[in-house]
mmCIF file of C-alpha atoms in Angstrom:
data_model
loop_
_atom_site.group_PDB
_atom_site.id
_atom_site.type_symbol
_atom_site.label_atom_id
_atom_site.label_comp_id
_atom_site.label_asym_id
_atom_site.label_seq_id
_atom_site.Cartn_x
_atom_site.Cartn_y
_atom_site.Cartn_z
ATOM 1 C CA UNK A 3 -66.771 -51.551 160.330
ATOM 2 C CA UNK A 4 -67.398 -55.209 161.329
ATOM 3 C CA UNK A 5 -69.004 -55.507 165.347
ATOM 4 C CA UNK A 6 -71.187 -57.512 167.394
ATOM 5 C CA UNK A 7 -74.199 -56.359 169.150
ATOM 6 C CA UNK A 8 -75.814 -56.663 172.390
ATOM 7 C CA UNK A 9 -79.279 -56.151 173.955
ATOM 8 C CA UNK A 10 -81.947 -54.056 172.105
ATOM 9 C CA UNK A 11 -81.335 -51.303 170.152
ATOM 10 C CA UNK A 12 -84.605 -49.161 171.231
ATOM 11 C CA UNK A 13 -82.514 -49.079 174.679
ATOM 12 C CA UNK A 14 -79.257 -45.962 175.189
ATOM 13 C CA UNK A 15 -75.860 -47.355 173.388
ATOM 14 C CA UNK A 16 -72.599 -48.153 175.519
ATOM 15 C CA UNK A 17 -69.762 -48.703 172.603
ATOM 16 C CA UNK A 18 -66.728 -51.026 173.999
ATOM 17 C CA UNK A 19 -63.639 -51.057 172.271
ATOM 18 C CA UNK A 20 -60.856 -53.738 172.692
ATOM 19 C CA UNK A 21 -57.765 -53.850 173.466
ATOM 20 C CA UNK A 22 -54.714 -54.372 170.759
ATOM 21 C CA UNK A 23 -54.265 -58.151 168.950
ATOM 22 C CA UNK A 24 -57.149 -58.652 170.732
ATOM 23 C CA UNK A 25 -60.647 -59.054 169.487
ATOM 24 C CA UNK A 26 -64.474 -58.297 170.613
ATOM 25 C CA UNK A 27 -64.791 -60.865 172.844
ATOM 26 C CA UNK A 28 -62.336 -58.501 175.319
ATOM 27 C CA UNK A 29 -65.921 -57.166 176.239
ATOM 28 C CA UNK A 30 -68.325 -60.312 175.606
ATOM 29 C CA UNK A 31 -68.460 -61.570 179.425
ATOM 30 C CA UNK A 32 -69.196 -57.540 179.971
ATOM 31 C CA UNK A 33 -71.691 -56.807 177.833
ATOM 32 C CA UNK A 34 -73.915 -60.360 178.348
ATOM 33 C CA UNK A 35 -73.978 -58.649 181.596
ATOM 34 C CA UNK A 36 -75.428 -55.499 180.290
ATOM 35 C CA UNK A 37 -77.673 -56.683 177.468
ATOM 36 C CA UNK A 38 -80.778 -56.757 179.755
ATOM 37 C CA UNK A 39 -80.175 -52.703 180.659
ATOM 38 C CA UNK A 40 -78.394 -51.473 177.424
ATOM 39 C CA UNK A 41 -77.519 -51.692 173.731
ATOM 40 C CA UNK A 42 -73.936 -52.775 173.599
ATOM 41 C CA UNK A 43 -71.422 -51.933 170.338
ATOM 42 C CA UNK A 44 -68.435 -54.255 170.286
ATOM 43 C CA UNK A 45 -66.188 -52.946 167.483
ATOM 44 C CA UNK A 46 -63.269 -54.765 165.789
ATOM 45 C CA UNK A 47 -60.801 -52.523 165.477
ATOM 46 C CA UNK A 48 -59.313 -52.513 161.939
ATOM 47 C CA UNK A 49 -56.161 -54.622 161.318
ATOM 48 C CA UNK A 50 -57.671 -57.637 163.742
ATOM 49 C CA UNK A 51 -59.208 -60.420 163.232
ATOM 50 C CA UNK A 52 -62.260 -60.270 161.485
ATOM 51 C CA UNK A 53 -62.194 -56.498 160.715
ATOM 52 C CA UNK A 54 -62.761 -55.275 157.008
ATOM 53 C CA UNK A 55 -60.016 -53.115 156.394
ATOM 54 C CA UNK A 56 -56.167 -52.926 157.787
ATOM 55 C CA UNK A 57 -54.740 -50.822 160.634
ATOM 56 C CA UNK A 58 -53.840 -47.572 158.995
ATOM 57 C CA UNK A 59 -53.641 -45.334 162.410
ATOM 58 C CA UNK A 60 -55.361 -44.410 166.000
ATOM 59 C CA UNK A 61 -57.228 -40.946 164.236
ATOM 60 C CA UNK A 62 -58.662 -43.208 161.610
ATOM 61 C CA UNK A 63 -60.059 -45.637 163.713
ATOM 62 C CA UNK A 64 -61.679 -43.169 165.598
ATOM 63 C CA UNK A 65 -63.533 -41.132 162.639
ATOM 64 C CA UNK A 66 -64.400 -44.162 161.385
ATOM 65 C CA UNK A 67 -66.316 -44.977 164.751
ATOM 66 C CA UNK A 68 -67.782 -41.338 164.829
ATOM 67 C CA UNK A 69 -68.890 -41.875 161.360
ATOM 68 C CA UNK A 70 -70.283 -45.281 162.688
ATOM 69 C CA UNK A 71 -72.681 -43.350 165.491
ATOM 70 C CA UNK A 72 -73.570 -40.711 163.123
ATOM 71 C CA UNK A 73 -75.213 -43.344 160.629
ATOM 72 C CA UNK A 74 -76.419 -45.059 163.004
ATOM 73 C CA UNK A 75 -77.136 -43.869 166.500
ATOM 74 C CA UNK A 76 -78.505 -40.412 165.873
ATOM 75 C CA UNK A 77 -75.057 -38.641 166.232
ATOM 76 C CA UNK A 78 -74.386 -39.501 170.461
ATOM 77 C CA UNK A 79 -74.214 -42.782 172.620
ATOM 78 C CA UNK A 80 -74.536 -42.610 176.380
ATOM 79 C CA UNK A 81 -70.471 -44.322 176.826
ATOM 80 C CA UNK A 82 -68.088 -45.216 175.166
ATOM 81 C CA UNK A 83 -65.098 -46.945 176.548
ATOM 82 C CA UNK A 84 -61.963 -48.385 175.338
ATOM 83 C CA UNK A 85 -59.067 -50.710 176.724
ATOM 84 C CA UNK A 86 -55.426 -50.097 175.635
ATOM 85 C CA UNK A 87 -55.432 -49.186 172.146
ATOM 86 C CA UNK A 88 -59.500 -49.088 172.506
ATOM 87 C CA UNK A 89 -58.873 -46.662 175.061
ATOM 88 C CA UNK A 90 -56.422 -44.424 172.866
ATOM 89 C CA UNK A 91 -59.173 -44.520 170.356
ATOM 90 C CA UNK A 92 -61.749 -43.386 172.596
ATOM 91 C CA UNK A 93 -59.562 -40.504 173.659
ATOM 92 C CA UNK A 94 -59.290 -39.738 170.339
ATOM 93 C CA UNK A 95 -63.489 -39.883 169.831
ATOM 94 C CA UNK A 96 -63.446 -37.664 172.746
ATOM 95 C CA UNK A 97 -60.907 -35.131 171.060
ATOM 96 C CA UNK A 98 -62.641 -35.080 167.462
ATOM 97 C CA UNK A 99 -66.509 -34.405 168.971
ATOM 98 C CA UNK A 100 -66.998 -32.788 172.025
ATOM 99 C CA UNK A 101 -70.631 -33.849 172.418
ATOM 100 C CA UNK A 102 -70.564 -37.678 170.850
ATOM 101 C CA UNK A 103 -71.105 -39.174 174.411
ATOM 102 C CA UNK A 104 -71.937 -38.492 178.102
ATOM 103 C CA UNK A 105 -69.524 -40.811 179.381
ATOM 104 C CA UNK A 106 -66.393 -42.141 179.259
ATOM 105 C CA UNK A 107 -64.257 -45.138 180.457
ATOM 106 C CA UNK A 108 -60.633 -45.234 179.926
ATOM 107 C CA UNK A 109 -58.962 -48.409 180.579
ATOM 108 C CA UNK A 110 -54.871 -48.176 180.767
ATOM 109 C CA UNK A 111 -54.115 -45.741 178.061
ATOM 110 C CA UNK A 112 -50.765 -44.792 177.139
ATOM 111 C CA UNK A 113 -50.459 -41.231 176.456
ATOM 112 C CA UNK A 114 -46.808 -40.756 176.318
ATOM 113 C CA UNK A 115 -44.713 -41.521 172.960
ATOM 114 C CA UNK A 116 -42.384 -43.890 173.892
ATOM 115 C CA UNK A 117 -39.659 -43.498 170.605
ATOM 116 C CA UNK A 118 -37.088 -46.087 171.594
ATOM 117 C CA UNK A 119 -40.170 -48.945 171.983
ATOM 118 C CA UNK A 120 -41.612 -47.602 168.935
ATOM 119 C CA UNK A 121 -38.397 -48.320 166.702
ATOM 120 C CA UNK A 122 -37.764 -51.216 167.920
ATOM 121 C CA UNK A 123 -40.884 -52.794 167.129
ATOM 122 C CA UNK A 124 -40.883 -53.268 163.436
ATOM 123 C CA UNK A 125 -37.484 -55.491 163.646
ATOM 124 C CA UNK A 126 -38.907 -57.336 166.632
ATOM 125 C CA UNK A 127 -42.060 -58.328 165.539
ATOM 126 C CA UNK A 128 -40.699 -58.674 161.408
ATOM 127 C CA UNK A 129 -38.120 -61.569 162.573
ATOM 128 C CA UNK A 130 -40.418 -63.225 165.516
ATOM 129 C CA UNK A 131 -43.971 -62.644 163.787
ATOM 130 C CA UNK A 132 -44.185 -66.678 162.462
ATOM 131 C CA UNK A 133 -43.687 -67.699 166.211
ATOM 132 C CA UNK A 134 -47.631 -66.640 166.315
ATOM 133 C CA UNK A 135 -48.739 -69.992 164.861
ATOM 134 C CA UNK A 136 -47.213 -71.709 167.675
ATOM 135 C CA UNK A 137 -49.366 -72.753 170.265
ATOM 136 C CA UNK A 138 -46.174 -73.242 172.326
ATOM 137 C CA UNK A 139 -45.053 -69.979 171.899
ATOM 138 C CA UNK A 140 -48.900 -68.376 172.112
ATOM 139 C CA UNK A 141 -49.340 -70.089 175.385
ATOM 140 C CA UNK A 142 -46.048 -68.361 177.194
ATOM 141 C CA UNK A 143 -47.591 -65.111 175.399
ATOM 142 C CA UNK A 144 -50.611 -65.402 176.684
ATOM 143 C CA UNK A 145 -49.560 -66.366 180.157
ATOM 144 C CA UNK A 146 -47.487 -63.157 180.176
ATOM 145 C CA UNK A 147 -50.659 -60.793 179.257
ATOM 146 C CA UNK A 148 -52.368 -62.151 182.516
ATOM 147 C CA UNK A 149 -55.806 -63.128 180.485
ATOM 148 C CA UNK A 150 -57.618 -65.892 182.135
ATOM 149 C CA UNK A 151 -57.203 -69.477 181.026
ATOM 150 C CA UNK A 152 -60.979 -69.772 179.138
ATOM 151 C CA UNK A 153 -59.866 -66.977 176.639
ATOM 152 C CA UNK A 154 -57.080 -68.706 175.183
ATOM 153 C CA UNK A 155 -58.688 -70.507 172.072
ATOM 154 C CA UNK A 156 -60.407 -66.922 171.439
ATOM 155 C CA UNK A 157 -56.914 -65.574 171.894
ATOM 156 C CA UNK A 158 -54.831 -68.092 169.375
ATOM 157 C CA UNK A 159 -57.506 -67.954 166.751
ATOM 158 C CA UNK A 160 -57.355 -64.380 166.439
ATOM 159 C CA UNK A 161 -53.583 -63.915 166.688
ATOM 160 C CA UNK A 162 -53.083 -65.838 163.784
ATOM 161 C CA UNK A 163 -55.347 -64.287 161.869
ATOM 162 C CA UNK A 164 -53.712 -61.028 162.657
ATOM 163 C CA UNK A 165 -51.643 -60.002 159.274
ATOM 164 C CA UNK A 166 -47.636 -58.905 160.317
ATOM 165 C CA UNK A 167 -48.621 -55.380 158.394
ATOM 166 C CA UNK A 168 -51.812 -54.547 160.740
ATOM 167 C CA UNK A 169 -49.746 -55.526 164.328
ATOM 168 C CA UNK A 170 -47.080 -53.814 163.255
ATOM 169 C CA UNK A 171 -48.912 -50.948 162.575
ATOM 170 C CA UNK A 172 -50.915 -50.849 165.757
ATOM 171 C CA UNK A 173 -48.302 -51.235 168.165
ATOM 172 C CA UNK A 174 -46.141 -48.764 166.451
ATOM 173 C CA UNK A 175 -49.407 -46.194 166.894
ATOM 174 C CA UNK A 176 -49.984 -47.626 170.390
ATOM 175 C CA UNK A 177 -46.427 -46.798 171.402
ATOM 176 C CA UNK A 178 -46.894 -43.636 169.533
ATOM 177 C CA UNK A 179 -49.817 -42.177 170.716
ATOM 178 C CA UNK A 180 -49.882 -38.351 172.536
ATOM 179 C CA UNK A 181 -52.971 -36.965 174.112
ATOM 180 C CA UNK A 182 -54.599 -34.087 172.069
ATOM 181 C CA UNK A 183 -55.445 -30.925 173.966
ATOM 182 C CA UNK A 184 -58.839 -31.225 172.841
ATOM 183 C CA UNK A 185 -59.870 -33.773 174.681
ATOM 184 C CA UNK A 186 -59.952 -31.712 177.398
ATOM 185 C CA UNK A 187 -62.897 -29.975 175.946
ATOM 186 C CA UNK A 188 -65.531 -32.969 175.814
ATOM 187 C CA UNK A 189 -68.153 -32.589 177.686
ATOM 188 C CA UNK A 190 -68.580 -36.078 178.588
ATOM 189 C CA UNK A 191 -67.766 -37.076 182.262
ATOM 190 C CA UNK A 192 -64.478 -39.216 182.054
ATOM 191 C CA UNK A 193 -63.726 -42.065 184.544
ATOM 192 C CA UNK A 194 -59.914 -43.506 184.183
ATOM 193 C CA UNK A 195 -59.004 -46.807 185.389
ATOM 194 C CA UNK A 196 -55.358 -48.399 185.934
ATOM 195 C CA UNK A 197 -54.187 -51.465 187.528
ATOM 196 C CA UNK A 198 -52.174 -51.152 190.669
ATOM 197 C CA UNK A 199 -49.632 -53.740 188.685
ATOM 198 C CA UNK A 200 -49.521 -51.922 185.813
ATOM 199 C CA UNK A 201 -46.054 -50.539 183.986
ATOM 200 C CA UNK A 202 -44.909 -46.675 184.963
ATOM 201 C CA UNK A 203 -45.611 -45.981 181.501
ATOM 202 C CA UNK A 204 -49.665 -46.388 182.016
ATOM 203 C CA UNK A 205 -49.784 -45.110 185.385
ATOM 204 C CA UNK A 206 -48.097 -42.138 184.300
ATOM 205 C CA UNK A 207 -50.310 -41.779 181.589
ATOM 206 C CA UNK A 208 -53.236 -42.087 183.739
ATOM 207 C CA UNK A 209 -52.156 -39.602 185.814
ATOM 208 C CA UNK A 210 -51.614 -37.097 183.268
ATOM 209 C CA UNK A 211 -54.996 -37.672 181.194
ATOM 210 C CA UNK A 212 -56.092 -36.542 184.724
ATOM 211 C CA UNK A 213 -54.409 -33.404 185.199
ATOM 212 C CA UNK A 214 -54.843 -32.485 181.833
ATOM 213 C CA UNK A 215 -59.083 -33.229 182.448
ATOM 214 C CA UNK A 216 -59.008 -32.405 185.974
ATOM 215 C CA UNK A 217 -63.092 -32.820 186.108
ATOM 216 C CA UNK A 218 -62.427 -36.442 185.502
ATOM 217 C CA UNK A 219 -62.329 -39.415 187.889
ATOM 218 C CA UNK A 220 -59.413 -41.625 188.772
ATOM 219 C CA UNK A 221 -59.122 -44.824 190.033
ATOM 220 C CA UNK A 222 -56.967 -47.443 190.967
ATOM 221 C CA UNK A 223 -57.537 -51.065 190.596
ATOM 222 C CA UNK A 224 -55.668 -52.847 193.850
ATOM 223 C CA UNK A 225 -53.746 -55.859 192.567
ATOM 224 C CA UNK A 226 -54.794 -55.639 189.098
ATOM 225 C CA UNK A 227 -52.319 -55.811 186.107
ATOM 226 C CA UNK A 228 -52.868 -55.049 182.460
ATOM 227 C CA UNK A 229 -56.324 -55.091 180.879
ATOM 228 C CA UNK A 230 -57.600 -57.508 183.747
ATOM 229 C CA UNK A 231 -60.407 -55.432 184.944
ATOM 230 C CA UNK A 232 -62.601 -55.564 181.469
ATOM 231 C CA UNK A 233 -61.076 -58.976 180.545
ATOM 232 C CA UNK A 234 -61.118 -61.169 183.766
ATOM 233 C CA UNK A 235 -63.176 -59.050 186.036
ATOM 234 C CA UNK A 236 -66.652 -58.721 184.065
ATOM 235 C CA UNK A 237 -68.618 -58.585 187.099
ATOM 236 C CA UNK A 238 -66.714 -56.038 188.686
ATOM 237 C CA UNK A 239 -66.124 -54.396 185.378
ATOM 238 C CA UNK A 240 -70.064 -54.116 184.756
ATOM 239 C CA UNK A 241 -71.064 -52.921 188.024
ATOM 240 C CA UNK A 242 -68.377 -50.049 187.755
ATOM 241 C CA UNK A 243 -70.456 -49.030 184.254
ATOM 242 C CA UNK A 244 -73.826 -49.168 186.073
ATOM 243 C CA UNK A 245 -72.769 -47.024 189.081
ATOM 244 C CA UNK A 246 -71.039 -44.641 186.399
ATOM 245 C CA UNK A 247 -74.376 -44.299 184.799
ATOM 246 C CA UNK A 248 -76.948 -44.850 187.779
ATOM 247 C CA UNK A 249 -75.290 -42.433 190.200
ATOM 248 C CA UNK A 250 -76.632 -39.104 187.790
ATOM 249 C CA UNK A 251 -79.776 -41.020 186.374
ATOM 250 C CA UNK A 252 -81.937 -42.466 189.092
ATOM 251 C CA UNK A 253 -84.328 -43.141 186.674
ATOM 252 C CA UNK A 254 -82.043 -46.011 184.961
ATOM 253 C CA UNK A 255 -83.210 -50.027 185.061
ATOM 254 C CA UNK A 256 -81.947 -51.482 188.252
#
């Protein structure tokens, strides 16, 4: 697994994973806020840019991340949280070990299949997918995702570099992707976050990972669409981790 690494590692671990096509620098802004109270994990997910292996599916990812802590981080990190596709992977983290974190941050997770997206991406993206190298065509995509302007040469880059196999495969498991049961059995204190803007698909998702954990926190981001509070809120983003993680340790850095 290929990641970048914040702030010392003698301090508690926060792992942040992106969001689909995206890359590690969905958290950088975040976690150069962080370095000076944490040790921040930025994963790439396999199948993106600058990850060592292809996009095989959601479970995958997630073992390999769990094999990733137990090699390296004793077995447990204080959070882990996940955008999108990060997020489904994190849900799946939380489903596989019970006791791999004490927190949790799920940003707009789709938990319900959607089958009639999921078929028709392979056709879509198989006679579209050399649009990518288009600047043209990656600035109207881009514009449409809602990231902020200063991400866009991060976002190009990466796009292209994204084989038509591995985004294929991850949107297909994005749009594919059902809660497990056992998620509901980690003990780690989940906090769910959703844009006000956001599609009925995510907000109903939201609302069911939160009947289906009813010990975990909901919240909804006024005004906010898809993936903007990691990606163009980092302030706001980063003082929502430290209040997650302050409010039961008073002994934490200020």
């Amino acid at each position: 697994m290929q990641y970048r690494e914040y702030g010392r590692s003698d301090k508690e671990t926060l792992i942040l994973l992106h969001g689909g096509g995206l890359s590690w620098w969905n958290y950088r802004e975040c976690a150069e806020k962080l370095q000076d109270e944490y040790h921040l994990i930025l994963p790439v997910l396999d199948g993106h840019a600058g990850s060592d292996y292809p996009f095989t599916s959601i479970e995958d990812n997630a073992q390999e991340i769990i094999s990733f802590i137990d090699e390296n981080l004793g077995g447990s990190v204080l959070l882990i949280a996940g955008l999108s596709l990060g997020a489904q992977i994190a849900l799946e983290i939380l489903a596989k070990r019970q006791n791999i974190c004490s927190y949790a941050l799920i940003e707009s997770a789709a938990v319900i299949p959607s089958k009639i997206t999921n078929s028709l991406i392979a056709p879509a993206f198989g006679s579209s997918y050399g649009l990518i190298q288009s600047r043209t065509f990656a600035k109207l995509q881009f514009r449409s995702l809602k990231i902020k302007d200063d991400l866009f040469e991060d976002y190009y880059r990466d796009t292209c570099l994204i084989r038509k196999e591995d985004m294929i495969a991850f949107m297909k498991a994005n749009t594919s992707y059902a809660l497990k049961k056992e998620t509901a059995l980690s003990k780690a204190e989940i906090h769910i976050f959703y844009g006000e803007k956001e599609t009925g698909e995510i907000r109903k998702s939201a609302n069911l990972i939160h009947e289906k954990i009813p010990s975990s926190s909901l919240t909804i981001l006024p005004g906010f669409c898809h993936g903007e509070f990691s990606i163009n809120h980092p302030d706001q983003y980063a003082a929502a981790v430290r209040s997650i993680l302050q409010r039961n340790n008073p002994d934490s850095e200020e």
